[in-house]
Coordinates of C-alpha atoms in Angstrom, one line a residue:
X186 CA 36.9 45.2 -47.5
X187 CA 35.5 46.5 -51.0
X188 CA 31.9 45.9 -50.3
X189 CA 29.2 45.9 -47.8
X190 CA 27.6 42.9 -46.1
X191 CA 24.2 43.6 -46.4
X192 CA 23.2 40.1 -44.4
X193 CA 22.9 41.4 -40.5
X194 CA 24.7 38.3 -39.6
X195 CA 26.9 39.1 -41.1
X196 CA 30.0 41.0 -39.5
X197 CA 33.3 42.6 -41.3
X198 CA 36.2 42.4 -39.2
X199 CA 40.0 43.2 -39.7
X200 CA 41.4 39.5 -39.3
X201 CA 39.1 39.1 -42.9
X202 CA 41.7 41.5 -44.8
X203 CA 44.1 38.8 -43.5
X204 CA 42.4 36.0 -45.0
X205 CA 41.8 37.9 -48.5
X206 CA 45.5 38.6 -48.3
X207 CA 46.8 34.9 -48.0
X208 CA 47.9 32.9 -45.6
X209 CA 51.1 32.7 -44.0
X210 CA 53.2 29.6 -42.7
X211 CA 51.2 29.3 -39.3
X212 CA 47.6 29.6 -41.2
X213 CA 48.6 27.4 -44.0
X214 CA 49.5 24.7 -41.4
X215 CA 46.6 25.1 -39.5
X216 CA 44.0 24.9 -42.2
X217 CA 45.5 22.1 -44.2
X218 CA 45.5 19.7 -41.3
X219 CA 42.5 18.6 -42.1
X220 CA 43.4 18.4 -45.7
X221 CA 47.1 16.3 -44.8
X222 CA 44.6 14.0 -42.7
X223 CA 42.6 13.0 -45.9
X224 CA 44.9 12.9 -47.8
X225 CA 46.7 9.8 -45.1
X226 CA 43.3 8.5 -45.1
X227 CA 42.8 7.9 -48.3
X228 CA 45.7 6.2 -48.4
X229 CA 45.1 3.8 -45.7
X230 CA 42.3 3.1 -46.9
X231 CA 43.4 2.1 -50.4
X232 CA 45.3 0.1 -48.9
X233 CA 42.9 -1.9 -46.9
X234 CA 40.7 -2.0 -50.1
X235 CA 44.1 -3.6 -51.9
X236 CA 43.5 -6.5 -48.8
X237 CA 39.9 -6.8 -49.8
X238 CA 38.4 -5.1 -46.7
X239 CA 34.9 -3.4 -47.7
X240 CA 34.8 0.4 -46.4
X241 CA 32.3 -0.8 -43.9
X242 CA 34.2 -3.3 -42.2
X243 CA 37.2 -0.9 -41.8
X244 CA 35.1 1.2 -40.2
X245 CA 33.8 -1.9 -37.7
X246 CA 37.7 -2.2 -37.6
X247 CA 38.1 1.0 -36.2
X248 CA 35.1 0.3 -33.5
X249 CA 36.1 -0.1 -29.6
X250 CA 36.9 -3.5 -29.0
X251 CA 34.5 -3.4 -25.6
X252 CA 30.5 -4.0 -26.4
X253 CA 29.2 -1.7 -23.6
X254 CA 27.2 -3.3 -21.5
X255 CA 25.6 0.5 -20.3
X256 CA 24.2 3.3 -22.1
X257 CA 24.3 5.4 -18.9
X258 CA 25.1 5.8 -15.3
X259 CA 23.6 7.3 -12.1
X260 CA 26.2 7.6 -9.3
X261 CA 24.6 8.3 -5.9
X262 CA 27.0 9.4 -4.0
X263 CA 26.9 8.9 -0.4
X264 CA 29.6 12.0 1.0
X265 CA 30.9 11.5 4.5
X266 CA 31.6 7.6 4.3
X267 CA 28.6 5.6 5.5
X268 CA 29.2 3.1 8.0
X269 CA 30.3 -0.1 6.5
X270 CA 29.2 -1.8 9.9
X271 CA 25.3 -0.5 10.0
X272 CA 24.7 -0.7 6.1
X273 CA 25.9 -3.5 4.3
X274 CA 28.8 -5.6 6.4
X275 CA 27.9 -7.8 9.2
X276 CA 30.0 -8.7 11.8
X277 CA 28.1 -10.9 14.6
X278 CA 31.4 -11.3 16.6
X279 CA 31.7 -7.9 17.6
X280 CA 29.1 -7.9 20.3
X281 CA 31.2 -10.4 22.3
X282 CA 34.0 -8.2 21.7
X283 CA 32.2 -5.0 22.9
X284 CA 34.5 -2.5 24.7
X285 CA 37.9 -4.2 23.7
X286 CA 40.7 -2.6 22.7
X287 CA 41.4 -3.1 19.2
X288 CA 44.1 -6.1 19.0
X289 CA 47.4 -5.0 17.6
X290 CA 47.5 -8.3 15.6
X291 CA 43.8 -6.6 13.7
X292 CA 45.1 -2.8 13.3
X293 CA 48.6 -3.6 11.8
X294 CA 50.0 -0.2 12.6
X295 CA 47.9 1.3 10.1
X296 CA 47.7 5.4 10.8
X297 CA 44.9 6.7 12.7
X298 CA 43.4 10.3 11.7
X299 CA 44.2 13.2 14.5
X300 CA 40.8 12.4 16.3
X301 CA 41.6 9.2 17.8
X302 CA 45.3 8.5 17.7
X303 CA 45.7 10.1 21.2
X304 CA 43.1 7.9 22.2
X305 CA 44.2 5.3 25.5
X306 CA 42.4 2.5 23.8
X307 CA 40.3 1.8 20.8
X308 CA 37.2 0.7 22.2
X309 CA 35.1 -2.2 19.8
X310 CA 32.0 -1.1 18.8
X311 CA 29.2 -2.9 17.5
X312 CA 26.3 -1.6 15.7
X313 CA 23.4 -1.1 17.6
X314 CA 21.1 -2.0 14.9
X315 CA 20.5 -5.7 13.7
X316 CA 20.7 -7.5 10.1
X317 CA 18.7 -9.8 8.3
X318 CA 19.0 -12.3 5.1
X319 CA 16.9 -10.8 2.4
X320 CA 15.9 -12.0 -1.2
X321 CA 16.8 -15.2 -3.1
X322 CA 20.8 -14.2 -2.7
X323 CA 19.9 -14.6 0.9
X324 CA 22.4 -11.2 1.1
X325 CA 22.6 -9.3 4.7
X326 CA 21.5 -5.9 5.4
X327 CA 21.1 -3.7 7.9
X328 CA 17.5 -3.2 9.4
X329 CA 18.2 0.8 8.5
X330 CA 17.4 -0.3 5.0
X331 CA 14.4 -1.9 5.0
X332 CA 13.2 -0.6 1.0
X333 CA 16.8 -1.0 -0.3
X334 CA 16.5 -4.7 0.8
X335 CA 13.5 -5.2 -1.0
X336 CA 15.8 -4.9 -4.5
X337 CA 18.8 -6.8 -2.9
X338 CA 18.6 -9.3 -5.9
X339 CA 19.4 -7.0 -8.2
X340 CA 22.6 -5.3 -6.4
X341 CA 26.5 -6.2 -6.3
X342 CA 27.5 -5.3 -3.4
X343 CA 31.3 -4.6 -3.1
X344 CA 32.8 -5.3 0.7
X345 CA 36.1 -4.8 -0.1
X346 CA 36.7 -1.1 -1.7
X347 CA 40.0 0.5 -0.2
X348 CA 41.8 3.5 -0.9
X349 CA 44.8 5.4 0.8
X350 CA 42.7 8.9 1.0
X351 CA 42.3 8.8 5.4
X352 CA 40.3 12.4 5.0
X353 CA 37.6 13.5 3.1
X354 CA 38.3 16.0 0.9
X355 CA 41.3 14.8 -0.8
X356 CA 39.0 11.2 -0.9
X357 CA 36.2 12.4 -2.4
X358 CA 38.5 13.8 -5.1
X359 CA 40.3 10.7 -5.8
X360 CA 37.1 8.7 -6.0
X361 CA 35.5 11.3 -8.6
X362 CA 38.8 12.3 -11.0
X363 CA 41.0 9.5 -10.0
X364 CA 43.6 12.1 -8.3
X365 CA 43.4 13.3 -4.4
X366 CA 44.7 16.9 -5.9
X367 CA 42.0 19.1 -7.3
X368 CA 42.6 19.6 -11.2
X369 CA 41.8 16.6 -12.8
X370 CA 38.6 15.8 -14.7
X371 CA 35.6 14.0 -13.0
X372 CA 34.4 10.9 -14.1
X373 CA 31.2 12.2 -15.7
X374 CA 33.4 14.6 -17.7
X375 CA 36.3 11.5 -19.0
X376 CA 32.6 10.0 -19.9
X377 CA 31.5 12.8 -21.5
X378 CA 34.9 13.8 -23.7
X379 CA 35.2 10.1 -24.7
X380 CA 31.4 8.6 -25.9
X381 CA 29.8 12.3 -26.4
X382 CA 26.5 13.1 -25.9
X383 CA 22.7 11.2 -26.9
X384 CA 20.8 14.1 -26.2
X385 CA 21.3 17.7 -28.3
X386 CA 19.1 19.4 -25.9
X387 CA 20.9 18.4 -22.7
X388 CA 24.0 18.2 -20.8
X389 CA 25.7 14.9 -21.1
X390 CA 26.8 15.0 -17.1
X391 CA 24.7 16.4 -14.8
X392 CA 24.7 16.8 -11.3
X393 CA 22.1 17.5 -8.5
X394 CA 23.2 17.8 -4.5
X395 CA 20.4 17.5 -1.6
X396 CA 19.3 20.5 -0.3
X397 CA 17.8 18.3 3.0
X398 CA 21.2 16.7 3.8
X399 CA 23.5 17.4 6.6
X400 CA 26.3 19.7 5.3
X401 CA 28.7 18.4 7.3
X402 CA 31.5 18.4 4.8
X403 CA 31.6 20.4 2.2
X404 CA 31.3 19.8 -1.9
X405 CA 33.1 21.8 -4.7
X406 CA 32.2 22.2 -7.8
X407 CA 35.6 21.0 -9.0
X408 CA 34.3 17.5 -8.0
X409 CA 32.3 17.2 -11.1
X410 CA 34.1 19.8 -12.8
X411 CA 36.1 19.1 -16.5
X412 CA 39.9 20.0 -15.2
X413 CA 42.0 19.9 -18.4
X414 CA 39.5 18.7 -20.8
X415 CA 37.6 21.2 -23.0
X416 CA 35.1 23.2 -21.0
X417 CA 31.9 21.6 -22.6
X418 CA 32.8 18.5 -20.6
X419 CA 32.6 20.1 -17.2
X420 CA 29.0 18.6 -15.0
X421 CA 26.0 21.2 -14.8
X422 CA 24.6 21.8 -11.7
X423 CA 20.5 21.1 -11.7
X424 CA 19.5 23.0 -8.3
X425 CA 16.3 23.3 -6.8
X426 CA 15.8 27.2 -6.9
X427 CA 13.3 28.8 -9.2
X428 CA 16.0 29.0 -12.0
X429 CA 17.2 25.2 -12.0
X430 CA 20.9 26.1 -13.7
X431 CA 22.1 29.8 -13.2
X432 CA 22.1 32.3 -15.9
X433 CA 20.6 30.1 -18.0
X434 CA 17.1 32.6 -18.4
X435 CA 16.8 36.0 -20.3
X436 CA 18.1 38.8 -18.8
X437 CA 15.1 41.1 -18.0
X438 CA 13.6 42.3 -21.1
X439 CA 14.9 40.0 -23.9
X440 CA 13.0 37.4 -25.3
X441 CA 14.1 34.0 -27.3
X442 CA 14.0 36.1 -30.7
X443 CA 16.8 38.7 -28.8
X444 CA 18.5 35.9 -27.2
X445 CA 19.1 34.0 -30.8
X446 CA 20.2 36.9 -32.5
X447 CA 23.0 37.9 -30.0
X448 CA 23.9 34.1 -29.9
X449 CA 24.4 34.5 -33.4
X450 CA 26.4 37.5 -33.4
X451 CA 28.4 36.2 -30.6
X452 CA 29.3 32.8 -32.5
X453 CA 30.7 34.5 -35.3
X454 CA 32.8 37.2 -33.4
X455 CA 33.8 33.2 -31.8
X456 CA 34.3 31.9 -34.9
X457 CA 36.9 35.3 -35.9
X458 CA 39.1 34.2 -33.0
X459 CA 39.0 30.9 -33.1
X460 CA 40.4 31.4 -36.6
X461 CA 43.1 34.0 -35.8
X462 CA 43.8 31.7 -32.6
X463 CA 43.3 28.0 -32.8
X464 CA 42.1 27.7 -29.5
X465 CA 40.2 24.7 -28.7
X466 CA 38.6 26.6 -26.0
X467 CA 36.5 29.0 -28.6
X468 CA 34.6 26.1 -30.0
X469 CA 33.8 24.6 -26.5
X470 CA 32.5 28.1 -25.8
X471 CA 30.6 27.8 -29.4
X472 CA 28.8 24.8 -28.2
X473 CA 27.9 26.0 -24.7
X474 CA 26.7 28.9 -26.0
X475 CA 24.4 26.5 -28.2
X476 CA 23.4 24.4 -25.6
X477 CA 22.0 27.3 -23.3
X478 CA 19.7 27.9 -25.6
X479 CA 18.5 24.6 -26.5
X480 CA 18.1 24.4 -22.5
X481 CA 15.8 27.0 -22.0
X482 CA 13.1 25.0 -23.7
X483 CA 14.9 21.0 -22.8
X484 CA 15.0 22.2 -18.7
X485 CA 11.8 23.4 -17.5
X486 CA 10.7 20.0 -19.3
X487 CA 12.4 18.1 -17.7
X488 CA 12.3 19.6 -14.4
X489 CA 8.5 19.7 -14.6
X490 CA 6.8 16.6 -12.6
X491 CA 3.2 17.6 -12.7
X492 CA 2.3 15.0 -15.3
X493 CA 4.1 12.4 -13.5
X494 CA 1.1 10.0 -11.4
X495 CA 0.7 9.9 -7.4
X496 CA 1.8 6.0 -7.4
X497 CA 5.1 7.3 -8.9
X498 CA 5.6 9.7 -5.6
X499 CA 4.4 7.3 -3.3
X500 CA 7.2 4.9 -4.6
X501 CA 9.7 7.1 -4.4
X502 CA 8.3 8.2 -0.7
X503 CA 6.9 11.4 1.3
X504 CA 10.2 14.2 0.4
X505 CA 9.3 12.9 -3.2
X506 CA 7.3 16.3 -4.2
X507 CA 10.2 18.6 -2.1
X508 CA 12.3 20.2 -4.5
X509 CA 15.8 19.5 -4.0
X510 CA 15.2 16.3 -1.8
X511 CA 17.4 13.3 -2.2
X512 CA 13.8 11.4 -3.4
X513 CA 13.3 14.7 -5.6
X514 CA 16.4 14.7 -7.2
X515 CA 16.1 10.3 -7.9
X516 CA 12.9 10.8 -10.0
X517 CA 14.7 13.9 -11.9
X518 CA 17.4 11.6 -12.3
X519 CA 14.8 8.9 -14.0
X520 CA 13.9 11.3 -16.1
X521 CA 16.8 12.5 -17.2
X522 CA 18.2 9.0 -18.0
X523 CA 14.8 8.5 -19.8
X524 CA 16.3 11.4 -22.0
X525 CA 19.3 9.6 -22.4
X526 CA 21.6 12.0 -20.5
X527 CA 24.7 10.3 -20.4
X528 CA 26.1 10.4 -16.1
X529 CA 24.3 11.6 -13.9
X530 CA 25.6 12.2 -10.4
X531 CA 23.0 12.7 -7.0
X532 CA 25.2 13.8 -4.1
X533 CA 23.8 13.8 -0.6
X534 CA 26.1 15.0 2.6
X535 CA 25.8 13.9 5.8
X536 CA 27.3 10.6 6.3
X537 CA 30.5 11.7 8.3
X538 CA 29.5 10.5 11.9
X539 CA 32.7 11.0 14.5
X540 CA 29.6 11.2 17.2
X541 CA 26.0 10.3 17.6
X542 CA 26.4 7.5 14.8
X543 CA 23.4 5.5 15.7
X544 CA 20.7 8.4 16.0
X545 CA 22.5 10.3 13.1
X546 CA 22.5 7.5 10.4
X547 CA 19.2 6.6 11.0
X548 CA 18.6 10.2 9.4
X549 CA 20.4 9.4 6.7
X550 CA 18.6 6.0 6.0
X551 CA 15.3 7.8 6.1
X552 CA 16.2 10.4 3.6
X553 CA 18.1 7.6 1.2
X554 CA 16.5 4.6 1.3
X555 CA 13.2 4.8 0.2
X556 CA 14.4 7.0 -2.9
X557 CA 17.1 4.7 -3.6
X558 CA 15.1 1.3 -3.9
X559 CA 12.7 3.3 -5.9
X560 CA 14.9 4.4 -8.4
X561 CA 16.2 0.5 -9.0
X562 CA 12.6 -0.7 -9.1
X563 CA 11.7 2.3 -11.7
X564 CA 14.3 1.8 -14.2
X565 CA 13.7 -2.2 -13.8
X566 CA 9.6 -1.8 -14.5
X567 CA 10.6 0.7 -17.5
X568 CA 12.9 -1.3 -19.3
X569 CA 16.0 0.9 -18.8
X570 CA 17.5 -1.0 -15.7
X571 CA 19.2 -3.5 -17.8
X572 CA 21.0 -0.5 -19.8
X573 CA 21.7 1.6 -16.6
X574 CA 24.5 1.4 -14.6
X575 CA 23.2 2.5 -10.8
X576 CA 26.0 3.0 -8.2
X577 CA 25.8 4.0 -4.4
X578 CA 28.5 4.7 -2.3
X579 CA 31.0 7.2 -0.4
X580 CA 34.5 8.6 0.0
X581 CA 35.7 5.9 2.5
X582 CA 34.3 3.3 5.2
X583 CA 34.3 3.8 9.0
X584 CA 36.3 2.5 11.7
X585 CA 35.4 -0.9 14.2
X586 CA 36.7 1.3 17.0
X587 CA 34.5 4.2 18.9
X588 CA 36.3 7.7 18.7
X589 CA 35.3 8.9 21.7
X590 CA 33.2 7.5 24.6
X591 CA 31.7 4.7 23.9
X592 CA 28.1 3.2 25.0
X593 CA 26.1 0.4 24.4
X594 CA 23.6 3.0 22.2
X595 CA 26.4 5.6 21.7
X596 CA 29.6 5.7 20.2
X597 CA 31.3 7.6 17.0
X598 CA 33.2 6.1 14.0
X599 CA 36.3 7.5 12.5
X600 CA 37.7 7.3 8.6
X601 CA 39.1 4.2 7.7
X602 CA 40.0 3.9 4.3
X603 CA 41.3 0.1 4.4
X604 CA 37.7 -1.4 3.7
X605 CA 34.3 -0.4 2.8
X606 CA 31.3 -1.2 1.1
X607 CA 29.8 -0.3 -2.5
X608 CA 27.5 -2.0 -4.5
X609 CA 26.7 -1.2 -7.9
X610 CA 23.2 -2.7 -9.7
X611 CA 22.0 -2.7 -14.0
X612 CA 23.6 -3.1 -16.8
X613 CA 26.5 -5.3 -16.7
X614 CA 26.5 -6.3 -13.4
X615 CA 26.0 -9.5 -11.6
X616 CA 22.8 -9.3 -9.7
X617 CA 22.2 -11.0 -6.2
X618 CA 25.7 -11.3 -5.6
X619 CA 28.2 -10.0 -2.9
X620 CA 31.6 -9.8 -3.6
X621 CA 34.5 -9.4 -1.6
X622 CA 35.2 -10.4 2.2
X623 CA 36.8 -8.4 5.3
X624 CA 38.1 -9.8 8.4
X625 CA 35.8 -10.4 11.7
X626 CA 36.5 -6.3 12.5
X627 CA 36.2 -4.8 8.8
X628 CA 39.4 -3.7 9.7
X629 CA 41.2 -5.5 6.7
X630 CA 40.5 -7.2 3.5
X631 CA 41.0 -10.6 3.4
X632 CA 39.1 -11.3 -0.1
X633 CA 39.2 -9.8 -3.7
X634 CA 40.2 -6.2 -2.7
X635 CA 39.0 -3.9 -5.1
X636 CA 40.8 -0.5 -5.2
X637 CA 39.2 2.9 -6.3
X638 CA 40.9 2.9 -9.8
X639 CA 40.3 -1.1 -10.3
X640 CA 36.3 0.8 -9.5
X641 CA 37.0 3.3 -12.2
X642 CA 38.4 1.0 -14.5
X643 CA 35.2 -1.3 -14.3
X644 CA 32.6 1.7 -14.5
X645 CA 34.6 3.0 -18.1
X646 CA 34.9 -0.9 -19.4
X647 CA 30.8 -1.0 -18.2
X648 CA 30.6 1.9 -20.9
X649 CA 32.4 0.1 -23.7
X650 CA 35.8 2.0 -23.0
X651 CA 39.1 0.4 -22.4
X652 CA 40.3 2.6 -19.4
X653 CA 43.8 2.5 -20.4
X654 CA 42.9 3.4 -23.9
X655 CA 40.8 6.8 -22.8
X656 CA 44.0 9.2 -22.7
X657 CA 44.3 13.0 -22.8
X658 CA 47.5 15.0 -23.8
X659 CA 47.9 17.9 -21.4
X660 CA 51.1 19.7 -21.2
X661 CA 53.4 16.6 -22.6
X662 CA 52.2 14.1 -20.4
X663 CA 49.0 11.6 -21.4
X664 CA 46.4 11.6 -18.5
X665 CA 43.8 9.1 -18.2
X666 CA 41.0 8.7 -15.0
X667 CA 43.3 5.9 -13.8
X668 CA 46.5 7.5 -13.7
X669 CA 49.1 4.6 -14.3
X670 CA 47.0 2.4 -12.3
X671 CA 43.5 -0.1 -12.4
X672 CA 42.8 -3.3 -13.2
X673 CA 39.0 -5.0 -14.5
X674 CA 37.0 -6.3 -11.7
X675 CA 36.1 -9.6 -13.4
X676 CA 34.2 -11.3 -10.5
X677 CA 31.5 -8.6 -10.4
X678 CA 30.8 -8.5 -14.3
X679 CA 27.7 -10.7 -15.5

């Protein structure tokens, strides 16, 4: 270079004697894409201008076709697979079949899971606990839930979800990236990559798991993780430990003034690869970069309740002021929606009951439900329910049969993945309704089945985006969260 920089952002670097030089075939190529796109869109557009189309209305052209229906969602994640039989399905005939063994004509040869196929029968259990009608959609629900079926008339509740996933991990996968093998992107991050962030300060996906819950399965970070799309897409953990996202504060003596200036430096040293390179990757590191910073003012906001008044935690129940609580994390989750965060994602373990089901799920209830009906009746009184999409939900249901020995006040549940229950609530989404119908054991659908992609395909088309049309080219093949697969659920939609 024939000349100092005298600006200290300023860095000199060899690959510059490359750009003063010229450029050569690659270079030329890479920074005249750009250029070759005008260049076709100019023409396009004089084109539509020679049809009379106003610039405006080729750019309403170009719109999706959907009108989204939600501005954001808030997945509560139930991991484990909650009962289907003491939550939301209720099935009256099974006390007079107490003890049976499951008729052959009901299971169908479907495959049983290693912990009860070498079972001598397949005892009928019912729940222990009883149901009641509840709001003007007169809609049945377990007496565990006695605050979630204060809000029933604003819930769809789903009875007939099925997938083929029979154990958990490779389930909770499918349900989350629309694969059962770890790689693909999450839901939160297809969401993110496709409508882009409303908030400059914050993640667009976040995620928050209970520190209270049972941990009897365990969560990877690959659940909400981006898989193939660029990095800035992947969910950020909010935890409940003094520093809410790791390596997010100052190392030990630097201040915001140091922490800008290396930023700086490091963006243009970024900015020289990226350059030399091409890879995508640098500018998703650019922008995380970025985004730190802004979050060392956005998350201690954010994560700061003090202001928020005592009727607030009394709705939202006693765990409400315990950081890291399933109640805790809902009213972050308000919050964060109220700062237009795009997905945000609460996951709370401890729904896998093989043993013990009745004393262990009302646990469960106790930690969820309170939270849960809060959350609906918050965003409703605030004017945000009708733009938020609120799910609740697991991997997979439970089985009719008891693994293990069963008892009038004890028995177990296995997996079964042929039916279970979902509901979702908000924007979109026809309130006071219940849709879908299993057989007498909630063994089999025998109404509008609703698979986990025909799920997926509902939440994107919820957000304004076609699932079929959301695509990502990764090593020659388009992915998309549905794979090949997913159709609209129609009957659900308001």
């Amino acid at each position: 270079m024939g000349h100092q920089h005298t600006d200290p952002f300023r860095l000199s670097h060899p690959d510059l004697e490359k750009l003063n030089r010229g450029l050569d075939r690659r270079d030329f190529l890479k920074k005249t894409a750009m250029g070759f796109g005008a260049i076709a869109l100019n023409g396009l557009l004089a084109s539509h201008q020679a049809q009379g189309k106003s610039l405006e209305q080729q750019i309403l052209d170009a719109l999706p076709r959907i009108a989204p229906k939600a501005k954001r969602v808030v997945y509560l994640f139930m991991s484990g697979g909650p009962s289907q039989f003491e939550t939301w399905d209720y099935k009256p005939e099974l006390t007079k079949r107490m003890g049976q063994d499951l008729p052959d004509s009901i299971r169908k040869g479907q495959r049983l899971t290693g912990m009860s196929a070498n079972q001598a029968i397949l005892p009928v259990a019912a729940s222990a606990y009883g149901f009641r009608q509840y709001g003007q959609s007169q809609t049945w629900v377990s007496d565990l839930l006695p605050y979630t079926a204060q809000v029933v008339d604003e819930l769809c509740v789903i009875k007939s979800m099925f997938t083929e996933q029979i154990n958990h991990d490779p389930a909770i996968t499918f349900f989350q990236t629309g694969h059962q093998l770890p790689g693909r992107p999450s839901i939160g991050s297809w969401l993110s990559y496709g409508l882009g962030s409303e908030n400059q300060n914050l993640p667009a996906f976040i995620v928050m798991v209970s520190k209270d819950a049972s941990k009897d399965q365990p969560l990877y970070a690959r659940l909400w993780g981006n898989g193939f799309l660029p990095s800035e897409h992947q969910g950020v953990q909010f935890r409940s430990s003094k520093d809410p996202v790791l390596f997010l504060s100052n190392p030990e003596g630097y201040d915001g003034k140091d922490r800008q200036e290396m930023l700086e430096y490091l963006k243009q040293l970024n900015q020289l690869q990226n350059e030399s390179w091409g890879d995508p990757e640098v500018d998703a590191r650019i922008a995380q970069y970025e985004m730190a910073f802004k979050m060392q003012t956005s998350v201690p906001e954010v994560m700061d309740v003090s202001d928020e008044p005592q009727e607030v935690f009394d709705l939202y129940g006693p765990n409400s002021r315990d950081k890291g609580s399933f109640a805790a994390n809902c009213l972050l989750a308000r919050k964060l929606l109220e700062k237009d965060v795009r997905f945000v994602q609460l996951y709370h373990q401890g729904w896998d009951h093989h043993d013990s089901l009745p004393k262990n799920i009302v646990n469960q209830c106790k930690q969820t439900d309170q939270a849960t009906a809060a959350l609906i009746m918050d965003l409703k009184r605030r004017g945000m329910l009708e733009d938020t999409l609120v799910i609740w939900g697991g991997e997979f249901g439970r089985t009719v049969y008891s693994q293990g020995k069963l008892s009038p006040t004890g028995y177990g549940r296995d997996h079964h993945p042929k039916c279970f229950s979902l509901w979702m609530a908000g924007a979109g989404v026809k309130a006071g309704t219940t849709f879908g119908q299993t057989d007498d054991f909630s063994y089999n659908i025998v109404k509008d089945p609703v698979h986990v992609h025909d799920f997926q395909a509902t939440l994107l088309h919820l957000m304004g985006i076609d699932h079929e049309q959301l695509v990502y080219k990764y090593q020659g093949r388009r992915f998309r969260l549905t794979d090949v697969h997913g159709k609209l659920v129609k009957g659900i939609l308001a």
